[in-house]
PDB file of C-alpha atoms in Angstrom:
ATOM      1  CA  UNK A 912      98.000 230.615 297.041  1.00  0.00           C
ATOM      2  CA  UNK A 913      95.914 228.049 295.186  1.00  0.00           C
ATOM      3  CA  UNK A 914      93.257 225.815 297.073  1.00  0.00           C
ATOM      4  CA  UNK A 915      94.844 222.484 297.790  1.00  0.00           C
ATOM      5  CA  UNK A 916      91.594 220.071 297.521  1.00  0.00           C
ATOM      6  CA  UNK A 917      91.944 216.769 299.566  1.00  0.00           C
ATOM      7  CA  UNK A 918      91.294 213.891 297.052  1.00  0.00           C
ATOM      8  CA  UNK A 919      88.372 211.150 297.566  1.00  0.00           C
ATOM      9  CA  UNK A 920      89.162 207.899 299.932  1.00  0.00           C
ATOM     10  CA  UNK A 921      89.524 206.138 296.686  1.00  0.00           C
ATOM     11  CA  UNK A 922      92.077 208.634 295.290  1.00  0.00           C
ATOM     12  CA  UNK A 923      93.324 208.694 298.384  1.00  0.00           C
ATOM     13  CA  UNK A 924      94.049 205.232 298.285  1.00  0.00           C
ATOM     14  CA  UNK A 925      95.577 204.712 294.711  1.00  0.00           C
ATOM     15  CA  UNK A 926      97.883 207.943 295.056  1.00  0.00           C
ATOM     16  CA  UNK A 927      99.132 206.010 298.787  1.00  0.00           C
ATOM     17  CA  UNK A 928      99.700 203.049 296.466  1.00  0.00           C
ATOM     18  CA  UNK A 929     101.326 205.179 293.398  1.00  0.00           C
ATOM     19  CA  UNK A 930     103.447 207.349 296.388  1.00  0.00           C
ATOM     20  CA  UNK A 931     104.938 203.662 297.907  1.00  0.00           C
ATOM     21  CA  UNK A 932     105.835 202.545 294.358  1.00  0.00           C
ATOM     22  CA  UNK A 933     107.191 205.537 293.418  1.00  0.00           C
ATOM     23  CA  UNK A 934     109.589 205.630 296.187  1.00  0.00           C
ATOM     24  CA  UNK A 935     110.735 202.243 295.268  1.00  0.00           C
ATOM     25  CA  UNK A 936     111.284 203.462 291.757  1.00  0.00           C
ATOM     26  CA  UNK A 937     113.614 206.203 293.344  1.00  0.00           C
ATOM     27  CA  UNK A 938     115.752 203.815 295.455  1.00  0.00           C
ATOM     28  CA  UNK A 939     116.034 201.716 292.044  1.00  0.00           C
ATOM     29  CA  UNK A 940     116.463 204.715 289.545  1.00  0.00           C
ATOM     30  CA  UNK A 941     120.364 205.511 291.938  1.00  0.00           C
ATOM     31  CA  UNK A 942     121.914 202.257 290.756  1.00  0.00           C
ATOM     32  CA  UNK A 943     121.105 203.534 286.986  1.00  0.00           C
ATOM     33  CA  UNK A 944     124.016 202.031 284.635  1.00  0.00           C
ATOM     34  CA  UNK A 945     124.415 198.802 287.249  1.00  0.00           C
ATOM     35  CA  UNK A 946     121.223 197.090 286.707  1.00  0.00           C
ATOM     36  CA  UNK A 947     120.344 194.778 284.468  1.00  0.00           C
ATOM     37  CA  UNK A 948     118.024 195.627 281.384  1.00  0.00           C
ATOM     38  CA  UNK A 949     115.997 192.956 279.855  1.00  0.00           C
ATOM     39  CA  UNK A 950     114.320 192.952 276.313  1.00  0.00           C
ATOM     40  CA  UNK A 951     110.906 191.770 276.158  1.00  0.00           C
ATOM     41  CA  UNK A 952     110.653 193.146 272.441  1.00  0.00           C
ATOM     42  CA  UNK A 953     112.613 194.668 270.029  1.00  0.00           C
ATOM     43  CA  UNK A 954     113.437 198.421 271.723  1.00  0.00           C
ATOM     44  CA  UNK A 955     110.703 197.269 274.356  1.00  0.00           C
ATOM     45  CA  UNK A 956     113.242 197.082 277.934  1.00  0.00           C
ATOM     46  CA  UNK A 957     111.921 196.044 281.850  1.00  0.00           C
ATOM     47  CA  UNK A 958     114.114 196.143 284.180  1.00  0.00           C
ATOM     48  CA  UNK A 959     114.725 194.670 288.241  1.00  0.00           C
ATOM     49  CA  UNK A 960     112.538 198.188 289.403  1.00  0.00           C
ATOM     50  CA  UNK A 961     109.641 197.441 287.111  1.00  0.00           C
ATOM     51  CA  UNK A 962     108.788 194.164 289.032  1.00  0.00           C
ATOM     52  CA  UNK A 963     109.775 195.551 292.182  1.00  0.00           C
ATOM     53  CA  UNK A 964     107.487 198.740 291.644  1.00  0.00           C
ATOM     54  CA  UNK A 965     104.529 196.622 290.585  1.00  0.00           C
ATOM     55  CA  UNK A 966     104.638 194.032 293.042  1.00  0.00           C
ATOM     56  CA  UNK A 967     104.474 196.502 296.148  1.00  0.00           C
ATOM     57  CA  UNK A 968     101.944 198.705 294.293  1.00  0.00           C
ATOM     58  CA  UNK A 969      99.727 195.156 293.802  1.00  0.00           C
ATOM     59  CA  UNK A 970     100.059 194.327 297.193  1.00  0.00           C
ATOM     60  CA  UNK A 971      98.592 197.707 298.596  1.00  0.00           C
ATOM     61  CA  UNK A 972      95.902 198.061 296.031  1.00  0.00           C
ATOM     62  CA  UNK A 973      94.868 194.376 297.105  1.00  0.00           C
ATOM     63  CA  UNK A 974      94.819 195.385 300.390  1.00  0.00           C
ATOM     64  CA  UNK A 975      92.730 198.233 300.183  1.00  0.00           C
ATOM     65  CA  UNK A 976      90.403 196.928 297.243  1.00  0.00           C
ATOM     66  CA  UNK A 977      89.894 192.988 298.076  1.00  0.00           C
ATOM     67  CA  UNK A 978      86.918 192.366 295.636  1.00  0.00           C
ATOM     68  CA  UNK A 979      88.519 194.333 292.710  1.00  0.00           C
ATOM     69  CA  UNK A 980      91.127 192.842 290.256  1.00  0.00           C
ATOM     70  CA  UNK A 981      94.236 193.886 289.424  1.00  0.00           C
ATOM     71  CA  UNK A 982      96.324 193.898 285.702  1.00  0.00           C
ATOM     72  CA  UNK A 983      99.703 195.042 285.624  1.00  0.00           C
ATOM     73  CA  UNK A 984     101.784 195.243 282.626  1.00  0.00           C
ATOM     74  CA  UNK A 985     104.565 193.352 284.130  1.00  0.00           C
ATOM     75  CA  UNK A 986     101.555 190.501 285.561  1.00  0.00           C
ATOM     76  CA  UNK A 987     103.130 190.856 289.434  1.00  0.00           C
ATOM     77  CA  UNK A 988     100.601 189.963 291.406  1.00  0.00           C
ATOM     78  CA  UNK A 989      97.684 190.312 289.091  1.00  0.00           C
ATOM     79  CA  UNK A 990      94.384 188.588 289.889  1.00  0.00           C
ATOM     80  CA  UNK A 991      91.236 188.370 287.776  1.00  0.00           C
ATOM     81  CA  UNK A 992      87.925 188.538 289.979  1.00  0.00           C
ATOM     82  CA  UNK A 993      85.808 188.073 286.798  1.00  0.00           C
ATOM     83  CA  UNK A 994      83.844 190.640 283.992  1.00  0.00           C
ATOM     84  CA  UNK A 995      81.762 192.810 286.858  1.00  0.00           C
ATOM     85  CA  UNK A 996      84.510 193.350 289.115  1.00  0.00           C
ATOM     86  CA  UNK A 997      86.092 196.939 289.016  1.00  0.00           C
ATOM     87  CA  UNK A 998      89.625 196.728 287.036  1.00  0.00           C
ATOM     88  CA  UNK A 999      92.933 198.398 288.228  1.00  0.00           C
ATOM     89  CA  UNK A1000      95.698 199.246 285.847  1.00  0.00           C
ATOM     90  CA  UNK A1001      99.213 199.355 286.695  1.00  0.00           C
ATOM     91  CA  UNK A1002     102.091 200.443 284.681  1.00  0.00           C
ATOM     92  CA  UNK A1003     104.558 200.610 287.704  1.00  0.00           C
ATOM     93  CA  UNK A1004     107.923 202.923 284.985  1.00  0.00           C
ATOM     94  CA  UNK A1005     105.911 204.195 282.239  1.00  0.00           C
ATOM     95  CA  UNK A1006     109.782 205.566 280.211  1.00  0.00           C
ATOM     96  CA  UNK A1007     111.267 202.255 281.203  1.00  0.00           C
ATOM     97  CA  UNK A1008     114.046 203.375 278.458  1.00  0.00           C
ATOM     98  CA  UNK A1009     114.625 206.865 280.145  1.00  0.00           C
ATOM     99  CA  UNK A1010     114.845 205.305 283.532  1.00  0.00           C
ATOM    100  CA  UNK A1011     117.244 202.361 282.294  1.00  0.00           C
ATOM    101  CA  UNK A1012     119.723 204.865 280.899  1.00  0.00           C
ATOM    102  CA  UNK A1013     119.138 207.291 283.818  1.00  0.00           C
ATOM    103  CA  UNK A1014     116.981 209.896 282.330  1.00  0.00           C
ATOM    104  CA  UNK A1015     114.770 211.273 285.597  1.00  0.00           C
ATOM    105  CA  UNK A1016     111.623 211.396 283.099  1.00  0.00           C
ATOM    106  CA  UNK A1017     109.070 208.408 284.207  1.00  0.00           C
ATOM    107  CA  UNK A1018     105.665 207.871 285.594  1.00  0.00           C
ATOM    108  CA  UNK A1019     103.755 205.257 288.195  1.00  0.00           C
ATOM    109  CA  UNK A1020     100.583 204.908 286.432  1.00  0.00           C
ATOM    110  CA  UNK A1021      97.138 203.588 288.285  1.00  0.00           C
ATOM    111  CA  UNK A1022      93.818 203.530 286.524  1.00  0.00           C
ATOM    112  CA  UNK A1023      90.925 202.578 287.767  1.00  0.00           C
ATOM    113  CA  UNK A1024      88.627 200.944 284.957  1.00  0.00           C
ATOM    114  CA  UNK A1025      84.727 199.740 285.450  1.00  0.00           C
ATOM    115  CA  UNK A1026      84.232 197.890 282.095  1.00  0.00           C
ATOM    116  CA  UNK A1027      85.856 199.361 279.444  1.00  0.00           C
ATOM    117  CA  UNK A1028      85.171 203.144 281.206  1.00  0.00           C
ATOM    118  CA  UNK A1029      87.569 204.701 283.297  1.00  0.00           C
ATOM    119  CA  UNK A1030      86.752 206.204 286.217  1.00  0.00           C
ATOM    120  CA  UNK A1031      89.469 207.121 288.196  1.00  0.00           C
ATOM    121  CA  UNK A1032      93.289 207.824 287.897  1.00  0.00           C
ATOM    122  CA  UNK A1033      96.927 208.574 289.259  1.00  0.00           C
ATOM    123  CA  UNK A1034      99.687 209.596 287.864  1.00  0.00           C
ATOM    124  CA  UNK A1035     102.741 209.990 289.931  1.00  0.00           C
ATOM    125  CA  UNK A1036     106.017 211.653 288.614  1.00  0.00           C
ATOM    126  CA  UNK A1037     108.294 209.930 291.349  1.00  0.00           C
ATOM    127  CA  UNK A1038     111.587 212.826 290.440  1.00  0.00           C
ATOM    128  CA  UNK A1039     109.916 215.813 290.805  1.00  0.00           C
ATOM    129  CA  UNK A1040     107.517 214.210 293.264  1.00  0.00           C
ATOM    130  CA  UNK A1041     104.148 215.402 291.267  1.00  0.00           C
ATOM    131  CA  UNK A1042     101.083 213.979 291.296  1.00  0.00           C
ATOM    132  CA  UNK A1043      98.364 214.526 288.419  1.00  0.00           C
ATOM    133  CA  UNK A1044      94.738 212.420 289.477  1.00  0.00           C
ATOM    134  CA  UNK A1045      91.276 212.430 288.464  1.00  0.00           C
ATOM    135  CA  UNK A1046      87.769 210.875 289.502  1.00  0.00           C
ATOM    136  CA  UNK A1047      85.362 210.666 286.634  1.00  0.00           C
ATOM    137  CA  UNK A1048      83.322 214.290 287.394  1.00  0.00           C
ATOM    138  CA  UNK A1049      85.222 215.534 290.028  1.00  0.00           C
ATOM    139  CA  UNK A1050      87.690 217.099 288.369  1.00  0.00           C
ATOM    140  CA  UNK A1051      91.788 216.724 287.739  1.00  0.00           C
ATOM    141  CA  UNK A1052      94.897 217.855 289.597  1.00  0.00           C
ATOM    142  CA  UNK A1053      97.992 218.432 290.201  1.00  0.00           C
ATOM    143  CA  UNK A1054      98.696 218.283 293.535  1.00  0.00           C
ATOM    144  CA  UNK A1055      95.742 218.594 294.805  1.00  0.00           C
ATOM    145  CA  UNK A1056      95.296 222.177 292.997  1.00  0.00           C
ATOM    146  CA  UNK A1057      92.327 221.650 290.396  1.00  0.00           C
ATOM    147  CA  UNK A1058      93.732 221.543 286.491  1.00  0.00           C
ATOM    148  CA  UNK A1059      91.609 223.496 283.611  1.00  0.00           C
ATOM    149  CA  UNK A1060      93.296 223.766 279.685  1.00  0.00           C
ATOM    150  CA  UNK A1061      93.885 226.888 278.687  1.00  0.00           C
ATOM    151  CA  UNK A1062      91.872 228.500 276.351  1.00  0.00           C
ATOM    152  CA  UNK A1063      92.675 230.007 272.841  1.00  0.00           C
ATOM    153  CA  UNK A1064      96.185 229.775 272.100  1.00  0.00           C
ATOM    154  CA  UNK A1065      96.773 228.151 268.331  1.00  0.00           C
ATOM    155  CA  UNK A1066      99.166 226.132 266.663  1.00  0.00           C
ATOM    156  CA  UNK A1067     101.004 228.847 265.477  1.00  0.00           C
ATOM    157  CA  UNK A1068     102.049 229.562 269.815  1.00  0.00           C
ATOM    158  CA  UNK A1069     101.783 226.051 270.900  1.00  0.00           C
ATOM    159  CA  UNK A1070     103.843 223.430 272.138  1.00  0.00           C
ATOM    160  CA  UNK A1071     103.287 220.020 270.783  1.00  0.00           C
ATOM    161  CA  UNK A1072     104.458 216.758 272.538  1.00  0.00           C
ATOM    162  CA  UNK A1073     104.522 213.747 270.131  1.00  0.00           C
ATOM    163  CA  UNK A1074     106.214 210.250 269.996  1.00  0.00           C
ATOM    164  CA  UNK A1075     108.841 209.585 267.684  1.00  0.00           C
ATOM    165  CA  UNK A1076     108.333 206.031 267.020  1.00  0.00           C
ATOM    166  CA  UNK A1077     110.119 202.576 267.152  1.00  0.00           C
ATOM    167  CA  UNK A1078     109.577 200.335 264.279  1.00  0.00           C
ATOM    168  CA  UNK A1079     106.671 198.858 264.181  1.00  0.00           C
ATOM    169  CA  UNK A1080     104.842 201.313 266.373  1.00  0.00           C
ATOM    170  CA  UNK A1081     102.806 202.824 264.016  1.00  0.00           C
ATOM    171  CA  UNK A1082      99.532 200.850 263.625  1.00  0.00           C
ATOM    172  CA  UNK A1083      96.822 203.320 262.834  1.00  0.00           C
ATOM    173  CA  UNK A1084      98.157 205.332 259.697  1.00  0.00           C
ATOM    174  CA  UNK A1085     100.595 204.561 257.233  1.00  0.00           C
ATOM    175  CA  UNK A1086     104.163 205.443 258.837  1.00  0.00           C
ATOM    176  CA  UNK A1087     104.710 208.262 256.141  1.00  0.00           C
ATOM    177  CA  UNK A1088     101.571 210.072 256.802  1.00  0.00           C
ATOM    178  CA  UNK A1089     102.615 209.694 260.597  1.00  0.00           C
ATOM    179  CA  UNK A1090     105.911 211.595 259.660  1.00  0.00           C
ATOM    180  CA  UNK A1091     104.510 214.476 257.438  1.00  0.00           C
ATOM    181  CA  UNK A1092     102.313 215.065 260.614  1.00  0.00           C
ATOM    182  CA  UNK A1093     105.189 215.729 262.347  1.00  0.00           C
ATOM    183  CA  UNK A1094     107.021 217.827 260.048  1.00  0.00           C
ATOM    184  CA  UNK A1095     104.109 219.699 259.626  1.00  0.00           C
ATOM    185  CA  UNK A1096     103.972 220.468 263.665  1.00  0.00           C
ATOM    186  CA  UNK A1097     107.362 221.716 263.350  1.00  0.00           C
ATOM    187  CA  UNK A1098     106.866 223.812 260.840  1.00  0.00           C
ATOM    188  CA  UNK A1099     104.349 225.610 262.160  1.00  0.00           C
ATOM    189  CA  UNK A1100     104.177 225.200 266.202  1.00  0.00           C
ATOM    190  CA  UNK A1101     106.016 227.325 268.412  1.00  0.00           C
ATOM    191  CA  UNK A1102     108.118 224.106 269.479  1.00  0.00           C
ATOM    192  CA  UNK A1103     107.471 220.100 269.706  1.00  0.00           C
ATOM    193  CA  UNK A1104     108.778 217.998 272.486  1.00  0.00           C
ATOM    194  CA  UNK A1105     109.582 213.793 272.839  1.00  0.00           C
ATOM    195  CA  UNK A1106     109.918 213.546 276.496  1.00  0.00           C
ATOM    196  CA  UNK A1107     109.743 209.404 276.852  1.00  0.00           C
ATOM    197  CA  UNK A1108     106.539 209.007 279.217  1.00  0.00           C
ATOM    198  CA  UNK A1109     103.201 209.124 277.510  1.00  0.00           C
ATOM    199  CA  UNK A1110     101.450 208.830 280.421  1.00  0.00           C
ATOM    200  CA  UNK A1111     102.867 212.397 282.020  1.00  0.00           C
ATOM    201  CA  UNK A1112     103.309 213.623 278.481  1.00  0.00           C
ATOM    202  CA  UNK A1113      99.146 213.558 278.308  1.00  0.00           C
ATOM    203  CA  UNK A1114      98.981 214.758 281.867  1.00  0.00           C
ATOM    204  CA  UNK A1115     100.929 217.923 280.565  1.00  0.00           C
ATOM    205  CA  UNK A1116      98.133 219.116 278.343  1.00  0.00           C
ATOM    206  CA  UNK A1117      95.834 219.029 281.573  1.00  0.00           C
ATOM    207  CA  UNK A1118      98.827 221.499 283.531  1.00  0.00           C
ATOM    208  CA  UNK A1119      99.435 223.312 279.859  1.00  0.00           C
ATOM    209  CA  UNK A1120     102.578 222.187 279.658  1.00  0.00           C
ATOM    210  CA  UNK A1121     101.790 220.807 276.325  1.00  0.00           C
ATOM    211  CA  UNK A1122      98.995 222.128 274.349  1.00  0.00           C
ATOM    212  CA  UNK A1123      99.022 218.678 272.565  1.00  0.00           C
ATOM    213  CA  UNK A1124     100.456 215.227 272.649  1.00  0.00           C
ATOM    214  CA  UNK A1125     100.058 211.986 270.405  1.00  0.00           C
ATOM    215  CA  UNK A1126     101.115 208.961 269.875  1.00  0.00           C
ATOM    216  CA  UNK A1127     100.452 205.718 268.087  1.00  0.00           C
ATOM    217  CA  UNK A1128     100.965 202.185 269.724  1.00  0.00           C
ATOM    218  CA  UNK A1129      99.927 202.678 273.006  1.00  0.00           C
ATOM    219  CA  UNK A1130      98.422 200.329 275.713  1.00  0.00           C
ATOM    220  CA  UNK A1131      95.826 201.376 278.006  1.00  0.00           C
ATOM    221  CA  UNK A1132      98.303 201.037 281.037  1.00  0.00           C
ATOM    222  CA  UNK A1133     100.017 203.907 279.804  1.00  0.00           C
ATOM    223  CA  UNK A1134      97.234 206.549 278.679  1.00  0.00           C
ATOM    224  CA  UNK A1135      94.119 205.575 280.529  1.00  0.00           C
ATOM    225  CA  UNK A1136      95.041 207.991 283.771  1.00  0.00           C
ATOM    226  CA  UNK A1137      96.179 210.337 281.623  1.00  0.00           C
ATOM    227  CA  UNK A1138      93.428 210.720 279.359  1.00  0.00           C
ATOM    228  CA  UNK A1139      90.743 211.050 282.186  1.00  0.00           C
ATOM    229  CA  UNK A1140      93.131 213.417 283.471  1.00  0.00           C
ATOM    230  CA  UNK A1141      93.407 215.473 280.584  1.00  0.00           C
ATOM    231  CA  UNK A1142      88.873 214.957 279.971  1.00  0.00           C
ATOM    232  CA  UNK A1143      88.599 216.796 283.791  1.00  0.00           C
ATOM    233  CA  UNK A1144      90.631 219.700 282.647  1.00  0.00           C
ATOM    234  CA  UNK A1145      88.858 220.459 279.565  1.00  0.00           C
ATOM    235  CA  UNK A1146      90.746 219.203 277.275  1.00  0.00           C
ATOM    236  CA  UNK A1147      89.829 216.775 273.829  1.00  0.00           C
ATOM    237  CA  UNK A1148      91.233 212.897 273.924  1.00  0.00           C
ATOM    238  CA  UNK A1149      90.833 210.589 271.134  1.00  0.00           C
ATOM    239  CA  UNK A1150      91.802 208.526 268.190  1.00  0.00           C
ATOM    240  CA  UNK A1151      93.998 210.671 265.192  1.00  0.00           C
ATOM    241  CA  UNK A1152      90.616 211.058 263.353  1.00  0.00           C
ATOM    242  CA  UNK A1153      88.541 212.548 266.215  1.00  0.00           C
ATOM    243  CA  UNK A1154      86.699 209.671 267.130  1.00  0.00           C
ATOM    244  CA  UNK A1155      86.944 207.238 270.218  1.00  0.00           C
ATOM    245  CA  UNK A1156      90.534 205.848 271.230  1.00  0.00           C
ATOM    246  CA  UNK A1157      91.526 202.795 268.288  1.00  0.00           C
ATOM    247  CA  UNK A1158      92.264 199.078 269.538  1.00  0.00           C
ATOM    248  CA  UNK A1159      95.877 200.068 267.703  1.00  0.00           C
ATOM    249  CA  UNK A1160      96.319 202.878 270.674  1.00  0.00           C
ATOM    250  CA  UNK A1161      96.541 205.792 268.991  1.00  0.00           C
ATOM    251  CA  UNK A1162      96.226 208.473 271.345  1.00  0.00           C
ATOM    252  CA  UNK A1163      95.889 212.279 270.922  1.00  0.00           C
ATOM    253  CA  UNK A1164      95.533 214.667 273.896  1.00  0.00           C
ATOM    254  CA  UNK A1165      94.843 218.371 273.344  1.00  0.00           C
ATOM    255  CA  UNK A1166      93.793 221.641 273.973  1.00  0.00           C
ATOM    256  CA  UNK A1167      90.130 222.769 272.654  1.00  0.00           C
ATOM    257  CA  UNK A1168      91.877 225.033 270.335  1.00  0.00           C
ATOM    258  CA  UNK A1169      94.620 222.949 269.012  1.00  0.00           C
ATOM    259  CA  UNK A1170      92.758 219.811 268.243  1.00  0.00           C
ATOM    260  CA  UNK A1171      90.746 220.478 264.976  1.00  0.00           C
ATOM    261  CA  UNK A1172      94.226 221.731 263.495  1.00  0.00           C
ATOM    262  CA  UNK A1173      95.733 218.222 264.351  1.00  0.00           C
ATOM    263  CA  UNK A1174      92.993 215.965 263.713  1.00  0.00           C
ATOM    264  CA  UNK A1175      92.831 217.662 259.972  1.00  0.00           C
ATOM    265  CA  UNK A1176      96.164 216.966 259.156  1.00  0.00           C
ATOM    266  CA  UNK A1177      95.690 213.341 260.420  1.00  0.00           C
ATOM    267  CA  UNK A1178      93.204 212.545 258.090  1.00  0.00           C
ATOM    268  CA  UNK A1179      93.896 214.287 255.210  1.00  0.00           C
TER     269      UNK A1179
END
């Protein structure tokens, strides 16, 4: 049997918070198909159990950290404590679409950022009740079991995750190059996979579930866990080109091995 490693009293406290809001998410997700789906953008949806979610998740985190502030992505109960003061992320249904049509594929995301690092982060997969987290050099798990990429296994046997974008998403490469990139992972990986939550789709290249995932367009609610995640485990985060993580959110997650092959074909 694996060591089960009890996580820090911070962890401890944003995986309690991630763990209540998840359970909310659950009592939400059975109604699928009643509840009422909102648009806040063209193909962007929130629903009732977004609020909900982030509104109890607020309250806790306010509870247990009073001089830190808090930024949701649906702004329930967000407070800003000023520049110095220690930043929490929420993103309370990261796969808002596959939860509004009743696909069991979403994530309660937490991240815990001090300036623009981030140092801490949970990311709770409310279906199958798993739990990826990570403090910034102490490692990343799942389930309290420690997380390290695997080693050596190239394109030509890997799976790839990747997003296959609404309009507009693409920000960071014209949309044509975006697509040759993908028909060039399917041509040669052993298979690619869209699942609908970037934030556990990253968190699978930490368990080697994916040996890579990217996508364009995304907001630091939904990747920063993740990517410190998927940095504890060994693995390679960053912009399509290699370099830092782009103001347009372009975000790829991978495997030691696999990453040269992608980044080459990204900036070709």
């Amino acid at each position: 049997m694996p060591e089960i490693e009890a996580p820090s009293p911070l962890l401890a406290a944003m995986i309690a918070a991630a763990r209540l809001g998840g359970d909310i998410a659950r009592r939400h997700f059975a109604a699928c198909g009643q509840a009422k789906i909102d648009e806040k953008a063209a193909r962007d949806y929130v629903t009732a159990a977004d609020v909900a979610v982030e509104t109890a998740i607020a309250a806790a985190l306010a509870e247990a950290f009073p001089g830190w502030s808090i930024d949701g992505e649906e702004k329930a109960g967000n407070r800003d404590l000023g520049p110095e003061a220690p930043r929490l992320l929420i993103d309370p249904i990261d796969g808002t679409t596959n939860f509004a049509w009743g696909i069991p594929f979403f994530g309660v995301v937490i991240s815990l950022l001090r300036g623009s690092r981030v140092d801490a982060g949970v990311v709770y997969d409310p279906m199958r009740d798993e739990l990826f987290c990570a403090e910034r050099s102490h490692g990343a798990f799942l389930d309290g079991v420690r997380l390290a990429v695997r080693e050596g296994r190239d394109i030509d046997h890997a799976v790839i995750g990747a997003s296959l974008p609404i309009p507009g998403q693409v920000r960071s490469l014209p949309v044509a190059r975006y697509r040759e990139v993908l028909m060039e992972v399917m041509d040669h990986a052993a298979a690619m996979r869209r699942m609908g939550s970037a934030a556990l789709s990253i968190a699978y290249v930490a368990a080697n579930r994916h040996d890579a995932f990217f996508e364009d367009g995304l907001s630091p609610h939904d990747y920063a866990a993740s990517v410190l995640i998927v940095e504890e485990a060994g693995g390679v985060v960053g912009g399509f080109d290699g370099g830092a993580v782009p103001e347009t959110g372009a975000v790829l997650a991978a495997t030691p091995a696999v990453h040269p092959w992608l980044v080459e074909r990204f900036t070709r």
